[in-house]
Amino acid sequence: LETNCVHCHGDNRLSHMPPINDTHALRKLASSPQWIVPGRPEKSRFYQVVVFPDNVPGAMPPTGHAISRREIKVLHDWIQAGAKVPAGRAIKLTPRGELPRST
């Protein structure tokens, strides 16, 4: 998430984009069946957008640089296992790596 999502879905995101900037925001997504259906990655929009081919509108990330198969598997397995997010104080997610460039 910090490498591929937080750059655009962090503190400076557009208002229509779901936030993924800390664990509280991620927990909110994980409790919203619109975004994440625990135990059902294939029904979760959060998962669907990363497995869309680049030519499908809404594919993420929109830079034309799909996330790796390993990262997709981690996301799939996390949702399959119930999409648990640590409780308590929010843990800030920090963008890592190069800032993506839209194409």
PDB file of C-alpha atoms in Angstrom:
ATOM      1  CA  LEU A   1       0.000   0.000   0.000  1.00  0.00           C
ATOM      2  CA  GLU A   2       2.779   2.404   0.875  1.00  0.00           C
ATOM      3  CA  THR A   3       4.568   1.748  -2.415  1.00  0.00           C
ATOM      4  CA  ASN A   4       1.601   1.679  -4.778  1.00  0.00           C
ATOM      5  CA  CYS A   5      -1.399   3.394  -3.186  1.00  0.00           C
ATOM      6  CA  VAL A   6      -0.579   6.003  -0.544  1.00  0.00           C
ATOM      7  CA  HIS A   7       1.043   8.442  -3.006  1.00  0.00           C
ATOM      8  CA  CYS A   8      -2.384   9.137  -4.522  1.00  0.00           C
ATOM      9  CA  HIS A   9      -4.742   7.945  -1.754  1.00  0.00           C
ATOM     10  CA  GLY A  10      -2.904   9.700   1.091  1.00  0.00           C
ATOM     11  CA  ASP A  11      -3.219  13.089   2.720  1.00  0.00           C
ATOM     12  CA  ASN A  12      -3.321  15.012  -0.587  1.00  0.00           C
ATOM     13  CA  ARG A  13      -5.852  12.801  -2.373  1.00  0.00           C
ATOM     14  CA  LEU A  14      -8.735  14.101  -4.428  1.00  0.00           C
ATOM     15  CA  SER A  15     -12.045  14.160  -2.561  1.00  0.00           C
ATOM     16  CA  HIS A  16     -13.569  11.308  -4.592  1.00  0.00           C
ATOM     17  CA  MET A  17     -10.682   8.937  -3.785  1.00  0.00           C
ATOM     18  CA  PRO A  18     -10.923   6.634  -0.772  1.00  0.00           C
ATOM     19  CA  PRO A  19      -8.256   7.418   1.832  1.00  0.00           C
ATOM     20  CA  ILE A  20      -5.535   4.901   2.539  1.00  0.00           C
ATOM     21  CA  ASN A  21      -3.291   7.098   4.677  1.00  0.00           C
ATOM     22  CA  ASP A  22      -3.450   5.346   8.039  1.00  0.00           C
ATOM     23  CA  THR A  23      -4.815   2.227   9.707  1.00  0.00           C
ATOM     24  CA  HIS A  24      -8.038   3.996  10.809  1.00  0.00           C
ATOM     25  CA  ALA A  25      -8.840   4.859   7.169  1.00  0.00           C
ATOM     26  CA  LEU A  26      -7.969   1.313   6.115  1.00  0.00           C
ATOM     27  CA  ARG A  27     -10.184  -0.135   8.875  1.00  0.00           C
ATOM     28  CA  LYS A  28     -13.054   2.055   7.650  1.00  0.00           C
ATOM     29  CA  LEU A  29     -12.623   0.650   4.122  1.00  0.00           C
ATOM     30  CA  ALA A  30     -12.448  -2.870   5.539  1.00  0.00           C
ATOM     31  CA  SER A  31     -15.816  -2.351   7.226  1.00  0.00           C
ATOM     32  CA  SER A  32     -17.467  -1.010   4.073  1.00  0.00           C
ATOM     33  CA  PRO A  33     -18.862  -3.722   1.788  1.00  0.00           C
ATOM     34  CA  GLN A  34     -18.595  -1.230  -1.053  1.00  0.00           C
ATOM     35  CA  TRP A  35     -14.782  -1.527  -0.828  1.00  0.00           C
ATOM     36  CA  ILE A  36     -13.758  -4.690   1.026  1.00  0.00           C
ATOM     37  CA  VAL A  37     -15.785  -7.846   1.606  1.00  0.00           C
ATOM     38  CA  PRO A  38     -13.845  -9.822   4.239  1.00  0.00           C
ATOM     39  CA  GLY A  39     -13.269 -13.368   3.057  1.00  0.00           C
ATOM     40  CA  ARG A  40     -14.245 -12.469  -0.540  1.00  0.00           C
ATOM     41  CA  PRO A  41     -11.421 -10.739  -2.445  1.00  0.00           C
ATOM     42  CA  GLU A  42     -13.133 -11.264  -5.806  1.00  0.00           C
ATOM     43  CA  LYS A  43     -16.167  -9.290  -4.513  1.00  0.00           C
ATOM     44  CA  SER A  44     -13.992  -6.505  -3.043  1.00  0.00           C
ATOM     45  CA  ARG A  45     -13.562  -3.384  -5.171  1.00  0.00           C
ATOM     46  CA  PHE A  46     -10.263  -2.756  -3.354  1.00  0.00           C
ATOM     47  CA  TYR A  47      -8.939  -6.010  -4.847  1.00  0.00           C
ATOM     48  CA  GLN A  48     -10.725  -5.866  -8.199  1.00  0.00           C
ATOM     49  CA  VAL A  49      -9.101  -2.590  -9.278  1.00  0.00           C
ATOM     50  CA  VAL A  50      -5.570  -3.970  -8.879  1.00  0.00           C
ATOM     51  CA  VAL A  51      -6.250  -7.028 -11.012  1.00  0.00           C
ATOM     52  CA  PHE A  52      -7.980  -5.154 -13.841  1.00  0.00           C
ATOM     53  CA  PRO A  53      -5.890  -5.003 -17.039  1.00  0.00           C
ATOM     54  CA  ASP A  54      -4.395  -1.560 -17.727  1.00  0.00           C
ATOM     55  CA  ASN A  55      -6.938  -0.889 -20.488  1.00  0.00           C
ATOM     56  CA  VAL A  56      -9.940  -1.189 -18.127  1.00  0.00           C
ATOM     57  CA  PRO A  57     -11.135   2.163 -16.737  1.00  0.00           C
ATOM     58  CA  GLY A  58     -10.534   2.282 -13.000  1.00  0.00           C
ATOM     59  CA  ALA A  59      -7.503  -0.037 -13.048  1.00  0.00           C
ATOM     60  CA  MET A  60      -5.114   0.806 -10.214  1.00  0.00           C
ATOM     61  CA  PRO A  61      -2.586   2.109 -10.048  1.00  0.00           C
ATOM     62  CA  PRO A  62      -3.495   4.319 -13.007  1.00  0.00           C
ATOM     63  CA  THR A  63       0.128   4.844 -13.998  1.00  0.00           C
ATOM     64  CA  GLY A  64       0.251   1.761 -16.207  1.00  0.00           C
ATOM     65  CA  HIS A  65       2.537   0.016 -13.739  1.00  0.00           C
ATOM     66  CA  ALA A  66       0.570  -2.876 -12.285  1.00  0.00           C
ATOM     67  CA  ILE A  67       1.494  -4.101  -8.834  1.00  0.00           C
ATOM     68  CA  SER A  68       3.465  -7.336  -8.674  1.00  0.00           C
ATOM     69  CA  ARG A  69       1.859 -10.769  -8.492  1.00  0.00           C
ATOM     70  CA  ARG A  70       3.385 -11.168  -5.036  1.00  0.00           C
ATOM     71  CA  GLU A  71       1.720  -7.929  -3.867  1.00  0.00           C
ATOM     72  CA  ILE A  72      -1.593  -8.998  -5.403  1.00  0.00           C
ATOM     73  CA  LYS A  73      -1.346 -12.307  -3.537  1.00  0.00           C
ATOM     74  CA  VAL A  74      -0.664 -10.497  -0.247  1.00  0.00           C
ATOM     75  CA  LEU A  75      -3.737  -8.312  -0.784  1.00  0.00           C
ATOM     76  CA  HIS A  76      -5.842 -11.344  -1.809  1.00  0.00           C
ATOM     77  CA  ASP A  77      -4.716 -13.367   1.212  1.00  0.00           C
ATOM     78  CA  TRP A  78      -5.330 -10.440   3.603  1.00  0.00           C
ATOM     79  CA  ILE A  79      -8.918 -10.004   2.385  1.00  0.00           C
ATOM     80  CA  GLN A  80      -9.465 -13.787   2.290  1.00  0.00           C
ATOM     81  CA  ALA A  81      -8.329 -13.996   5.929  1.00  0.00           C
ATOM     82  CA  GLY A  82     -10.852 -11.340   7.002  1.00  0.00           C
ATOM     83  CA  ALA A  83      -9.093  -8.017   6.208  1.00  0.00           C
ATOM     84  CA  LYS A  84      -8.055  -7.438   9.825  1.00  0.00           C
ATOM     85  CA  VAL A  85      -6.507  -4.045  10.650  1.00  0.00           C
ATOM     86  CA  PRO A  86      -4.689  -3.355  13.933  1.00  0.00           C
ATOM     87  CA  ALA A  87      -6.920  -1.676  16.528  1.00  0.00           C
ATOM     88  CA  GLY A  88      -5.864   1.198  18.728  1.00  0.00           C
ATOM     89  CA  ARG A  89      -3.917   4.291  17.786  1.00  0.00           C
ATOM     90  CA  ALA A  90      -3.770   5.027  14.057  1.00  0.00           C
ATOM     91  CA  ILE A  91      -0.573   3.944  12.335  1.00  0.00           C
ATOM     92  CA  LYS A  92       0.368   6.426   9.621  1.00  0.00           C
ATOM     93  CA  LEU A  93       1.060   4.935   6.179  1.00  0.00           C
ATOM     94  CA  THR A  94       3.911   6.722   4.390  1.00  0.00           C
ATOM     95  CA  PRO A  95       4.432   6.822   0.625  1.00  0.00           C
ATOM     96  CA  ARG A  96       7.542   4.842  -0.342  1.00  0.00           C
ATOM     97  CA  GLY A  97       9.516   4.774  -3.544  1.00  0.00           C
ATOM     98  CA  GLU A  98       9.138   7.064  -6.499  1.00  0.00           C
ATOM     99  CA  LEU A  99       6.082   9.225  -6.937  1.00  0.00           C
ATOM    100  CA  PRO A 100       3.933   7.610  -9.643  1.00  0.00           C
ATOM    101  CA  ARG A 101       3.329   9.621 -12.798  1.00  0.00           C
ATOM    102  CA  SER A 102      -0.056   9.449 -14.480  1.00  0.00           C
ATOM    103  CA  THR A 103      -0.036   8.509 -18.166  1.00  0.00           C
TER     104      THR A 103
END
